[in-house]
Amino acid sequence: MTQPHRKSRFHTLVAVVLCFASGIVGSIIGRIYGAALSTSPAWIGPAILIGSLACFVAGLLLLPTAIRSFRAQR
């Protein structure tokens, strides 16, 4: 069986930062788009908001891995 590939600290930190950034920017865009578009299709704004919240949660779930890799390579 193959050994798991170790990710570098930089790649893990970049993934966490991108997830947090996309979550924050997506929630802002989702709220603006949902408020500006009150007609059909009204589901796009909430869909963008829910997707951005999912990215934010993914960033939160990756955060312990990033902290662990940062401490391991110190």
PDB file of C-alpha atoms in Angstrom:
ATOM      1  CA  MET A   1       0.000   0.000   0.000  1.00  0.00           C
ATOM      2  CA  THR A   2       1.309   3.440  -0.843  1.00  0.00           C
ATOM      3  CA  GLN A   3       2.176   5.968   1.789  1.00  0.00           C
ATOM      4  CA  PRO A   4       0.069   9.144   1.975  1.00  0.00           C
ATOM      5  CA  HIS A   5       1.667  12.137   0.325  1.00  0.00           C
ATOM      6  CA  ARG A   6       2.678  14.875   2.739  1.00  0.00           C
ATOM      7  CA  LYS A   7       1.475  18.295   1.732  1.00  0.00           C
ATOM      8  CA  SER A   8       3.695  21.237   2.317  1.00  0.00           C
ATOM      9  CA  ARG A   9       2.836  23.877   4.860  1.00  0.00           C
ATOM     10  CA  PHE A  10       2.458  26.474   2.133  1.00  0.00           C
ATOM     11  CA  HIS A  11      -0.165  24.500   0.191  1.00  0.00           C
ATOM     12  CA  THR A  12      -2.223  23.868   3.302  1.00  0.00           C
ATOM     13  CA  LEU A  13      -2.139  27.509   4.352  1.00  0.00           C
ATOM     14  CA  VAL A  14      -3.066  28.641   0.840  1.00  0.00           C
ATOM     15  CA  ALA A  15      -6.046  26.280   0.817  1.00  0.00           C
ATOM     16  CA  VAL A  16      -7.291  27.617   4.152  1.00  0.00           C
ATOM     17  CA  VAL A  17      -6.852  31.253   3.111  1.00  0.00           C
ATOM     18  CA  LEU A  18      -8.625  30.670  -0.215  1.00  0.00           C
ATOM     19  CA  CYS A  19     -11.540  28.929   1.489  1.00  0.00           C
ATOM     20  CA  PHE A  20     -11.946  31.762   3.983  1.00  0.00           C
ATOM     21  CA  ALA A  21     -11.591  34.421   1.287  1.00  0.00           C
ATOM     22  CA  SER A  22     -14.085  32.756  -1.037  1.00  0.00           C
ATOM     23  CA  GLY A  23     -16.499  32.342   1.856  1.00  0.00           C
ATOM     24  CA  ILE A  24     -16.325  35.994   2.807  1.00  0.00           C
ATOM     25  CA  VAL A  25     -16.459  37.360  -0.742  1.00  0.00           C
ATOM     26  CA  GLY A  26     -19.196  34.939  -1.752  1.00  0.00           C
ATOM     27  CA  SER A  27     -21.357  35.882   1.211  1.00  0.00           C
ATOM     28  CA  ILE A  28     -21.024  39.563   0.325  1.00  0.00           C
ATOM     29  CA  ILE A  29     -21.846  38.927  -3.331  1.00  0.00           C
ATOM     30  CA  GLY A  30     -24.713  36.597  -2.418  1.00  0.00           C
ATOM     31  CA  ARG A  31     -26.300  39.178  -0.139  1.00  0.00           C
ATOM     32  CA  ILE A  32     -25.903  42.000  -2.669  1.00  0.00           C
ATOM     33  CA  TYR A  33     -27.181  39.877  -5.541  1.00  0.00           C
ATOM     34  CA  GLY A  34     -30.100  38.546  -3.497  1.00  0.00           C
ATOM     35  CA  ALA A  35     -31.134  42.046  -2.418  1.00  0.00           C
ATOM     36  CA  ALA A  36     -30.736  43.554  -5.890  1.00  0.00           C
ATOM     37  CA  LEU A  37     -32.584  40.759  -7.666  1.00  0.00           C
ATOM     38  CA  SER A  38     -35.953  40.424  -6.008  1.00  0.00           C
ATOM     39  CA  THR A  39     -37.587  39.020  -9.139  1.00  0.00           C
ATOM     40  CA  SER A  40     -37.165  35.746 -11.008  1.00  0.00           C
ATOM     41  CA  PRO A  41     -34.758  33.852 -10.504  1.00  0.00           C
ATOM     42  CA  ALA A  42     -34.710  34.795  -6.843  1.00  0.00           C
ATOM     43  CA  TRP A  43     -32.962  31.572  -5.794  1.00  0.00           C
ATOM     44  CA  ILE A  44     -29.535  32.599  -7.178  1.00  0.00           C
ATOM     45  CA  GLY A  45     -28.646  34.952  -4.312  1.00  0.00           C
ATOM     46  CA  PRO A  46     -29.365  32.416  -1.563  1.00  0.00           C
ATOM     47  CA  ALA A  47     -27.610  29.687  -3.571  1.00  0.00           C
ATOM     48  CA  ILE A  48     -24.456  31.821  -3.788  1.00  0.00           C
ATOM     49  CA  LEU A  49     -24.707  32.563  -0.071  1.00  0.00           C
ATOM     50  CA  ILE A  50     -25.094  28.885   0.859  1.00  0.00           C
ATOM     51  CA  GLY A  51     -22.173  27.915  -1.391  1.00  0.00           C
ATOM     52  CA  SER A  52     -19.964  30.583   0.150  1.00  0.00           C
ATOM     53  CA  LEU A  53     -20.884  29.406   3.632  1.00  0.00           C
ATOM     54  CA  ALA A  54     -19.886  25.890   2.569  1.00  0.00           C
ATOM     55  CA  CYS A  55     -16.480  27.249   1.492  1.00  0.00           C
ATOM     56  CA  PHE A  56     -16.140  28.985   4.851  1.00  0.00           C
ATOM     57  CA  VAL A  57     -16.948  25.741   6.691  1.00  0.00           C
ATOM     58  CA  ALA A  58     -14.383  23.899   4.554  1.00  0.00           C
ATOM     59  CA  GLY A  59     -11.811  26.485   5.616  1.00  0.00           C
ATOM     60  CA  LEU A  60     -12.728  25.921   9.253  1.00  0.00           C
ATOM     61  CA  LEU A  61     -12.352  22.171   8.805  1.00  0.00           C
ATOM     62  CA  LEU A  62      -8.934  22.595   7.161  1.00  0.00           C
ATOM     63  CA  LEU A  63      -7.688  24.954   9.851  1.00  0.00           C
ATOM     64  CA  PRO A  64      -6.541  22.236  12.336  1.00  0.00           C
ATOM     65  CA  THR A  65      -4.567  20.546   9.558  1.00  0.00           C
ATOM     66  CA  ALA A  66      -2.885  23.818   8.670  1.00  0.00           C
ATOM     67  CA  ILE A  67      -2.004  24.505  12.291  1.00  0.00           C
ATOM     68  CA  ARG A  68      -0.658  20.966  12.729  1.00  0.00           C
ATOM     69  CA  SER A  69       1.508  21.216   9.605  1.00  0.00           C
ATOM     70  CA  PHE A  70       2.770  24.631  10.675  1.00  0.00           C
ATOM     71  CA  ARG A  71       3.812  23.312  14.074  1.00  0.00           C
ATOM     72  CA  ALA A  72       5.372  20.152  12.612  1.00  0.00           C
ATOM     73  CA  GLN A  73       7.684  22.039  10.274  1.00  0.00           C
ATOM     74  CA  ARG A  74       8.891  24.523  12.854  1.00  0.00           C
TER      75      ARG A  74
END
